[in-house]
mmCIF file with all atom_site columns, C-alpha atoms in Angstrom:
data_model
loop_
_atom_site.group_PDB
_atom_site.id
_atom_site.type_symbol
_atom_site.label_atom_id
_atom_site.label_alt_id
_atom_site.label_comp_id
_atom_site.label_asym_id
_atom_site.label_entity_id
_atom_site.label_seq_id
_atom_site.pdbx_PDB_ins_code
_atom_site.Cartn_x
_atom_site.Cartn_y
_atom_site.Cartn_z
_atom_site.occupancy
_atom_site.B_iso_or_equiv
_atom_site.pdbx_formal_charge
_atom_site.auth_seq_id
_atom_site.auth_comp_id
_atom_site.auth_asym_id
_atom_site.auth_atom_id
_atom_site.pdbx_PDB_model_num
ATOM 1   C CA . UNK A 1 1   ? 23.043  24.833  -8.802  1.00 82.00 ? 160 UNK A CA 1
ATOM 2   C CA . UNK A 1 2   ? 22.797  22.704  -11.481 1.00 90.00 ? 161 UNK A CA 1
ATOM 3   C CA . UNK A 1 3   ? 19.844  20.621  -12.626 1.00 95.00 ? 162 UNK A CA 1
ATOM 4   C CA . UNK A 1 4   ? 19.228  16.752  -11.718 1.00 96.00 ? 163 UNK A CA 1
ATOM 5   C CA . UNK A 1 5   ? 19.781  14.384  -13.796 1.00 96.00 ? 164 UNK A CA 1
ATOM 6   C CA . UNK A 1 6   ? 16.630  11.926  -15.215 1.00 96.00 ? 165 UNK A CA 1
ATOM 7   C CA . UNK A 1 7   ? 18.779  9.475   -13.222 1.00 96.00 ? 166 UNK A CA 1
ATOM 8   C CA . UNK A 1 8   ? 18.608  11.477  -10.337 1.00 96.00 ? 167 UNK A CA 1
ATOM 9   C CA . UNK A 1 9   ? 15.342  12.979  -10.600 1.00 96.00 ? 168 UNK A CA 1
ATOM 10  C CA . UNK A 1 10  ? 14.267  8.999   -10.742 1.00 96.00 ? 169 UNK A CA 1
ATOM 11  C CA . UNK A 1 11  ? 15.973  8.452   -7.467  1.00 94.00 ? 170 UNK A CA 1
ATOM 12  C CA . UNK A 1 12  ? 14.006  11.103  -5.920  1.00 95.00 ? 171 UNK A CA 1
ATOM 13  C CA . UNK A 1 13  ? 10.802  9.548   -7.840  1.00 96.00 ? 172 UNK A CA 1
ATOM 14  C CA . UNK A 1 14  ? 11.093  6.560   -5.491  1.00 94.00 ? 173 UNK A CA 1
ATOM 15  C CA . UNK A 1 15  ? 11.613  8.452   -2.685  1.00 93.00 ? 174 UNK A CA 1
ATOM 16  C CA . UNK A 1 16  ? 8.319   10.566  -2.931  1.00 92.00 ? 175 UNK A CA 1
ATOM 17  C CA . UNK A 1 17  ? 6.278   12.312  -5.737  1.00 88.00 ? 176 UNK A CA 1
ATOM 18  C CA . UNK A 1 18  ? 7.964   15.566  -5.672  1.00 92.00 ? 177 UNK A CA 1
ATOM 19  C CA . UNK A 1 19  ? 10.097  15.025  -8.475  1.00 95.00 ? 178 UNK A CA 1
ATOM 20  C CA . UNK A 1 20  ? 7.449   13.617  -10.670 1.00 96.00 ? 179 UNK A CA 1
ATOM 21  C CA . UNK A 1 21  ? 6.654   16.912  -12.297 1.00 96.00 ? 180 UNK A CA 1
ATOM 22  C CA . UNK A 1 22  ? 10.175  17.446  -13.337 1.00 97.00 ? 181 UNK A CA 1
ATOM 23  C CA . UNK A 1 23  ? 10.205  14.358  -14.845 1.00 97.00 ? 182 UNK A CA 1
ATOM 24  C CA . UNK A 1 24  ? 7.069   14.900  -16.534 1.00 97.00 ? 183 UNK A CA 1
ATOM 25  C CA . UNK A 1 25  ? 7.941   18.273  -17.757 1.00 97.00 ? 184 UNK A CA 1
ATOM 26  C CA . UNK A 1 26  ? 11.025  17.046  -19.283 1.00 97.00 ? 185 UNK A CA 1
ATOM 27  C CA . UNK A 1 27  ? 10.089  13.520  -20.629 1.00 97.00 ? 186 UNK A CA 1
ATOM 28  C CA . UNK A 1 28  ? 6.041   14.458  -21.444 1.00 97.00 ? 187 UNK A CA 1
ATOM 29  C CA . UNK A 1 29  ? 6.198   15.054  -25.323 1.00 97.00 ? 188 UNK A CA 1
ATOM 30  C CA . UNK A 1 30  ? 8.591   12.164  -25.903 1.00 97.00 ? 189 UNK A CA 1
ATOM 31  C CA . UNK A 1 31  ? 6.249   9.635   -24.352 1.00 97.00 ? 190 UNK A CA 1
ATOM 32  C CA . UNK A 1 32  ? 3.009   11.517  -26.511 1.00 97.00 ? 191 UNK A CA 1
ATOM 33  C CA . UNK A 1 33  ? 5.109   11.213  -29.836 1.00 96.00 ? 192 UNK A CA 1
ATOM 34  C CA . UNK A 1 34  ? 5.354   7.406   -28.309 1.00 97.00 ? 193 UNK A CA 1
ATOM 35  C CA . UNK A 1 35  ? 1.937   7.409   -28.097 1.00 96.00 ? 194 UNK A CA 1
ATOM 36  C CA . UNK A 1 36  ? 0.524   8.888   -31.069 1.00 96.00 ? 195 UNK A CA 1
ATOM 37  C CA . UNK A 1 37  ? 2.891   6.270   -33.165 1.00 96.00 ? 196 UNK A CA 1
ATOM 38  C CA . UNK A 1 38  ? 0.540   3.345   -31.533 1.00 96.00 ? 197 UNK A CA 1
ATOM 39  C CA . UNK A 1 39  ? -2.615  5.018   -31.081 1.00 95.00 ? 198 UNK A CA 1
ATOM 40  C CA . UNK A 1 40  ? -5.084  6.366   -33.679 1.00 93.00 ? 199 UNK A CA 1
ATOM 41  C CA . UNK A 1 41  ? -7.623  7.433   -31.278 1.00 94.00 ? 200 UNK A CA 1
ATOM 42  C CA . UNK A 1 42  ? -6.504  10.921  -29.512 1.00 95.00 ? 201 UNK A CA 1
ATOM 43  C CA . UNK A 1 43  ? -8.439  9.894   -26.374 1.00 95.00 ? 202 UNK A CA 1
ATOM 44  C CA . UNK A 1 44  ? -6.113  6.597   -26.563 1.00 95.00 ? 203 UNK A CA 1
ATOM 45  C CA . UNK A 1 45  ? -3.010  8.793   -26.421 1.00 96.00 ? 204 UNK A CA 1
ATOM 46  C CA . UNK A 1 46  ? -4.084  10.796  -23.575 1.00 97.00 ? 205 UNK A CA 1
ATOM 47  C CA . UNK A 1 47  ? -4.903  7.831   -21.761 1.00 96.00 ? 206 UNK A CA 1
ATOM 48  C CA . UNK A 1 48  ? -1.545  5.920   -22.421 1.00 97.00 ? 207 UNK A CA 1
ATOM 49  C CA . UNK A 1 49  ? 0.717   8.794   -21.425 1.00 97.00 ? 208 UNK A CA 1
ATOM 50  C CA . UNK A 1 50  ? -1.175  9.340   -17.955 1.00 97.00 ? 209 UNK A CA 1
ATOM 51  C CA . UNK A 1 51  ? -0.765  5.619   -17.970 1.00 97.00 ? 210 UNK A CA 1
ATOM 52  C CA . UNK A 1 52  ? 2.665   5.804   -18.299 1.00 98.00 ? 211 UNK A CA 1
ATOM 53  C CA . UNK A 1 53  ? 3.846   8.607   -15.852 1.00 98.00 ? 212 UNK A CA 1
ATOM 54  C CA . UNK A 1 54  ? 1.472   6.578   -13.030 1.00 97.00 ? 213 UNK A CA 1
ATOM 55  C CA . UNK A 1 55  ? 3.967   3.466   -14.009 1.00 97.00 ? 214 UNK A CA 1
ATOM 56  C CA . UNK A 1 56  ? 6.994   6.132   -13.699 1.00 97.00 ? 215 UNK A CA 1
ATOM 57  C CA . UNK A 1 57  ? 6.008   6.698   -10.020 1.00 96.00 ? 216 UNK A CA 1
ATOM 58  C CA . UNK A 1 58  ? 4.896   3.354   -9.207  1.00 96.00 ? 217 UNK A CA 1
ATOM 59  C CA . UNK A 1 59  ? 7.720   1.964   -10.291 1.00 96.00 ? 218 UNK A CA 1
ATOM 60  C CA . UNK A 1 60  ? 10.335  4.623   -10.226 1.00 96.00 ? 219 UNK A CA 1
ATOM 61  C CA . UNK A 1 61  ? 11.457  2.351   -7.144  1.00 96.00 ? 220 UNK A CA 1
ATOM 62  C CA . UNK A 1 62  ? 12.416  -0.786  -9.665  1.00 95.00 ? 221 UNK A CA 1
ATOM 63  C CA . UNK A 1 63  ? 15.117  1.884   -11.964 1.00 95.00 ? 222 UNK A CA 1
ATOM 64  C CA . UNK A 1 64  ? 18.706  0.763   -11.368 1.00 94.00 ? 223 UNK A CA 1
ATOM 65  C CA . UNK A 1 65  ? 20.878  3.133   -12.824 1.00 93.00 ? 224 UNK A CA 1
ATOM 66  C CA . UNK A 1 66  ? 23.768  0.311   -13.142 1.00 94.00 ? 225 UNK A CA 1
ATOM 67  C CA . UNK A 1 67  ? 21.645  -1.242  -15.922 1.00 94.00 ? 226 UNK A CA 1
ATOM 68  C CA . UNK A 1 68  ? 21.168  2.013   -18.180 1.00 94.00 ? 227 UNK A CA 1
ATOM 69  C CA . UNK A 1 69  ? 19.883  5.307   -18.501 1.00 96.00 ? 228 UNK A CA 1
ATOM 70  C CA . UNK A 1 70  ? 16.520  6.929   -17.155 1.00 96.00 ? 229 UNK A CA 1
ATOM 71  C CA . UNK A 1 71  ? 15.442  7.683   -20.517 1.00 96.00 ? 230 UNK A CA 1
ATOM 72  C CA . UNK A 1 72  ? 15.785  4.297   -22.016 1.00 96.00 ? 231 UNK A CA 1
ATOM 73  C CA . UNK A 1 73  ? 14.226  2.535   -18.638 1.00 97.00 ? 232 UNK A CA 1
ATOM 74  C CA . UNK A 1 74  ? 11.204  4.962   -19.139 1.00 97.00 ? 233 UNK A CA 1
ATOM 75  C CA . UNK A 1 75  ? 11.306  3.969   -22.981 1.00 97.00 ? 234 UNK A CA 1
ATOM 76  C CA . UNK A 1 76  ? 10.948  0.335   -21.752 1.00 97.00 ? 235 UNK A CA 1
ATOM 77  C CA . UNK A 1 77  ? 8.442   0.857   -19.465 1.00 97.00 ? 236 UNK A CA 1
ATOM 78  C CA . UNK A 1 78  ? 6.375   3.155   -22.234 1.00 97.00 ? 237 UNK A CA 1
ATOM 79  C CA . UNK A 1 79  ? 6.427   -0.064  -24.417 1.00 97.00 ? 238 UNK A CA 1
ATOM 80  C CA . UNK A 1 80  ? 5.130   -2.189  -21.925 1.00 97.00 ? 239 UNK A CA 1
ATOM 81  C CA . UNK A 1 81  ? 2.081   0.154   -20.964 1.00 97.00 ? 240 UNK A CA 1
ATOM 82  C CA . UNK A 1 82  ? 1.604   0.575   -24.771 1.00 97.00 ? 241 UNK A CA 1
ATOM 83  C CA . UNK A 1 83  ? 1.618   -3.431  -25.192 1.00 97.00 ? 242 UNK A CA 1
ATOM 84  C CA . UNK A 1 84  ? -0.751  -4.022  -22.191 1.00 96.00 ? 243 UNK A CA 1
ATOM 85  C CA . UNK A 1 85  ? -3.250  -1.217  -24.178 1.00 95.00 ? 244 UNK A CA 1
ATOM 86  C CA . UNK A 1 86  ? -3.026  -2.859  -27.159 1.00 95.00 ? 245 UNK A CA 1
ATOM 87  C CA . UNK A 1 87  ? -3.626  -6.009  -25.704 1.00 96.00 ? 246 UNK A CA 1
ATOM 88  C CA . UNK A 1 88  ? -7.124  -4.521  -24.040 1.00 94.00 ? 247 UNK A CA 1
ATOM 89  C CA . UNK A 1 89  ? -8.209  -2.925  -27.005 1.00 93.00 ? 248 UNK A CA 1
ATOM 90  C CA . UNK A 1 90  ? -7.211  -6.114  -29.286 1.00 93.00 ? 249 UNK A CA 1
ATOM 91  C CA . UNK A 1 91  ? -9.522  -7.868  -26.229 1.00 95.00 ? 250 UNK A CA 1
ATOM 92  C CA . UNK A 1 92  ? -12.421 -5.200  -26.803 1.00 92.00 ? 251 UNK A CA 1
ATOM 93  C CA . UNK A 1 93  ? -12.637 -5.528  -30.622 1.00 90.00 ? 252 UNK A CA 1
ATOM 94  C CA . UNK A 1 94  ? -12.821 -9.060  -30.386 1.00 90.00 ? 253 UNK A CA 1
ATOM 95  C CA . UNK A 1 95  ? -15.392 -9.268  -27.898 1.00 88.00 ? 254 UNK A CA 1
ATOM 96  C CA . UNK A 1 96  ? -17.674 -7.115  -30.078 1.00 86.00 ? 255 UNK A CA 1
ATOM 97  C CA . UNK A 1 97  ? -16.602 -8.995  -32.944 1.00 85.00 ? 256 UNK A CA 1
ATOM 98  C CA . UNK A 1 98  ? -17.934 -11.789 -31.157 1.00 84.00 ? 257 UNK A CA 1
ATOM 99  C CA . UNK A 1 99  ? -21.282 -10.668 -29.830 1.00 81.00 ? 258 UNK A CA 1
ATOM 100 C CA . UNK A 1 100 ? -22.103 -8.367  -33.668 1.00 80.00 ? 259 UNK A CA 1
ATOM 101 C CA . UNK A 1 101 ? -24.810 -9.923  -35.242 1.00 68.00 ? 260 UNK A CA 1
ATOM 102 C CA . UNK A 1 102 ? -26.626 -11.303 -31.612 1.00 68.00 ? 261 UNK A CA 1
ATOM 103 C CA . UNK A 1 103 ? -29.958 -10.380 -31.285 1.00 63.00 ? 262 UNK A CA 1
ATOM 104 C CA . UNK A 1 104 ? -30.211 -7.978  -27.999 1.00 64.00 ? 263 UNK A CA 1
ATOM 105 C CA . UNK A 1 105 ? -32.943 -8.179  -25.581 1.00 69.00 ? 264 UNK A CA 1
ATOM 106 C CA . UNK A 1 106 ? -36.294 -6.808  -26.773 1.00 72.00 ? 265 UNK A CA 1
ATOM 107 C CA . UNK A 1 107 ? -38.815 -5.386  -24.394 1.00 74.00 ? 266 UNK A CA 1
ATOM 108 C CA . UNK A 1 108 ? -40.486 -8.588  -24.014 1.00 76.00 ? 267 UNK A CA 1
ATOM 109 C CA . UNK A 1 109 ? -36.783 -10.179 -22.733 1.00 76.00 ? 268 UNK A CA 1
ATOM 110 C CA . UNK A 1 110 ? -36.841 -7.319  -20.008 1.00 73.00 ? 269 UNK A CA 1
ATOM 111 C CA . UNK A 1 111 ? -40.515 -7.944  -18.572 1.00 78.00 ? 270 UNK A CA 1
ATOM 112 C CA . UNK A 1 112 ? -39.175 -12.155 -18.783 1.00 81.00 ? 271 UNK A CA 1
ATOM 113 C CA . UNK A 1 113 ? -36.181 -11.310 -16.908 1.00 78.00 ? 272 UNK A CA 1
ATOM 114 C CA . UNK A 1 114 ? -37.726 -8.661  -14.422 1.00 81.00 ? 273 UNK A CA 1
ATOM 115 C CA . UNK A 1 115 ? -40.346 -11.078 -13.343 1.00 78.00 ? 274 UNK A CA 1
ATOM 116 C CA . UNK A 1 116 ? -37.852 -14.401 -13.053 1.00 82.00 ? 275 UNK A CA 1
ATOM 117 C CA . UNK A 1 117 ? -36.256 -12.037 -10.779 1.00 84.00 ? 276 UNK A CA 1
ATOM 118 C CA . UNK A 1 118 ? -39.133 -10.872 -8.398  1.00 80.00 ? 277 UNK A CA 1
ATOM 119 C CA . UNK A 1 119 ? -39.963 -14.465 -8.561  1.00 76.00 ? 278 UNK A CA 1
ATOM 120 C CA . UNK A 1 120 ? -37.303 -15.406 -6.808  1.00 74.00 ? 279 UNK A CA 1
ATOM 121 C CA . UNK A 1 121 ? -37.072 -12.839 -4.173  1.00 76.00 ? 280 UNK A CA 1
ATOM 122 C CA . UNK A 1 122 ? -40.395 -14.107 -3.857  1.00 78.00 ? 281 UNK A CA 1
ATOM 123 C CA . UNK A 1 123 ? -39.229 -17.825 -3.020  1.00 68.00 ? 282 UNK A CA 1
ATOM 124 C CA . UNK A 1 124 ? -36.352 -16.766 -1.193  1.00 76.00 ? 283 UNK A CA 1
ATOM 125 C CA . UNK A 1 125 ? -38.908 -14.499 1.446   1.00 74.00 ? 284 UNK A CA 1
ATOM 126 C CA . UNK A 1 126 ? -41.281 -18.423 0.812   1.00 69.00 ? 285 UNK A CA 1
ATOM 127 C CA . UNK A 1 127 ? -37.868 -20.352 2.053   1.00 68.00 ? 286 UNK A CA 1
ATOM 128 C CA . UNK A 1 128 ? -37.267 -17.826 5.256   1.00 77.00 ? 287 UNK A CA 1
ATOM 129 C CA . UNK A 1 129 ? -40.717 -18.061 6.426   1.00 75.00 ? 288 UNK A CA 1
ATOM 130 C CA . UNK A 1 130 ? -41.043 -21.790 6.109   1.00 71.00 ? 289 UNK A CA 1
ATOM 131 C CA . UNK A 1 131 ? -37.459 -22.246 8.391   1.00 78.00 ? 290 UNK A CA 1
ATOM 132 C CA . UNK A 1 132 ? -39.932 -21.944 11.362  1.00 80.00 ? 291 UNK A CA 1
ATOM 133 C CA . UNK A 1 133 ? -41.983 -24.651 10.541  1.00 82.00 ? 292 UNK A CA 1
ATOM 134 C CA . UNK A 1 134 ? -41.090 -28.375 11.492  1.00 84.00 ? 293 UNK A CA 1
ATOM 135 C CA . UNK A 1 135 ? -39.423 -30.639 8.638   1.00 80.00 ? 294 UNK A CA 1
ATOM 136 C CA . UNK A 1 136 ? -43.152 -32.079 8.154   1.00 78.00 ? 295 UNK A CA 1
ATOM 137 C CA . UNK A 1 137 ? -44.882 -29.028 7.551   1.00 77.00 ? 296 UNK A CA 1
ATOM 138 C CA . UNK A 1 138 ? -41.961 -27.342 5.598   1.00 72.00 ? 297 UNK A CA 1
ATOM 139 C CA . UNK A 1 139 ? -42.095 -30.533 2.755   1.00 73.00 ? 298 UNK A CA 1
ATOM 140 C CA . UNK A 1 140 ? -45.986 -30.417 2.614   1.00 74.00 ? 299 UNK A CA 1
ATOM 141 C CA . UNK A 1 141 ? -45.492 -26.312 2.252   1.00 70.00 ? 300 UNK A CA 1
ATOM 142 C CA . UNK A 1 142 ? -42.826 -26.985 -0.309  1.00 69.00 ? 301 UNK A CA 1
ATOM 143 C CA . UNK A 1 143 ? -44.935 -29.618 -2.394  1.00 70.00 ? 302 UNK A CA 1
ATOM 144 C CA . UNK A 1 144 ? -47.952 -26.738 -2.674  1.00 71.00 ? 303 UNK A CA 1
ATOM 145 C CA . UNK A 1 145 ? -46.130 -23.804 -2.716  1.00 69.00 ? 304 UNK A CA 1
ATOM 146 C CA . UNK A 1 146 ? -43.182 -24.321 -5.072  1.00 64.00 ? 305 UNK A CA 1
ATOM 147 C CA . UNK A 1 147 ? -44.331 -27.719 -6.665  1.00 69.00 ? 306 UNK A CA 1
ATOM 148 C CA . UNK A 1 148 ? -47.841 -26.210 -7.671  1.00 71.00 ? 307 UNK A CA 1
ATOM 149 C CA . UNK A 1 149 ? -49.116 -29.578 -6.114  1.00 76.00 ? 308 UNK A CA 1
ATOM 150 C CA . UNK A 1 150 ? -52.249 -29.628 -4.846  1.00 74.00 ? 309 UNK A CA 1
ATOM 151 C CA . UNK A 1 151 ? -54.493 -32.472 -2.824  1.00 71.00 ? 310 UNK A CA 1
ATOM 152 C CA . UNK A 1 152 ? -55.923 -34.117 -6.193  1.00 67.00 ? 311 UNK A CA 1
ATOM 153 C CA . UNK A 1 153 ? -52.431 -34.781 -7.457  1.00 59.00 ? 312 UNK A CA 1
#
């Protein structure tokens, strides 16, 4: 019997995962070479090809063999998951190019920060226990409470 084609082994692709490791086998080091042309970072590569062969069965669905080989449809779709990563990393770089050179919180931030939080749980628990209370009551609560007004002001 002999072997499917990429075409075929596609087909099957979109059908259900059991052809994906064919695929794989066959197509794997082609799509690392790919890789390793685009990425410096080994972890980069590893990440783009898995990238890649997820695409392949996500979208083995969207191959029409009418408009050209298996090969050079998973060639195309290679270069747009190697675009996309560029595009995040390009994204990544300049975000820390942007925030280099901004002081980071010191210790002192942290305590400001933890205790502007429990203050406000704190009003929010002030706000439920005042929805009881009639509109009257609730404004003088508010003007003591939240205001720091007292009966000399």
């Amino acid at each position: 019997m002999p072997e499917p084609t990429d075409e075929e082994l596609l087909l099957a692709i979109a059908a259900g995962p059991g052809a994906l490791a064919e695929f794989y086998r066959r197509h794997v080091a082609k799509i690392v070479g790919f890789g390793v042309r685009r990425f410096a970072d080994p972890e980069d590569v590893a990440d783009f090809v898995a990238d890649v062969f997820v695409e392949v069965l996500a979208g083995a669905h969207r191959f029409d063999p009418r408009r050209g080989s298996a090969l050079g449809w998973l060639y195309g779709l290679a270069g747009n998951v190697a675009a996309a990563g560029l595009r995040r990393q390009a994204r990544a770089g300049e975000a820390v190019r942007r925030l280099s050179g901004r002081a980071a919180l010191d210790a002192d931030d942290y305590d400001r920060v933890e205790a502007q939080i429990d203050a406000a749980a704190e009003l929010r628990a002030t706000y439920r226990a005042l929805r009881g209370r009639s509109e009257a009551d609730r404004r003088l609560l508010e003007l003591v409470a939240v205001d720091g007004l007292g009966p000399a002001a």
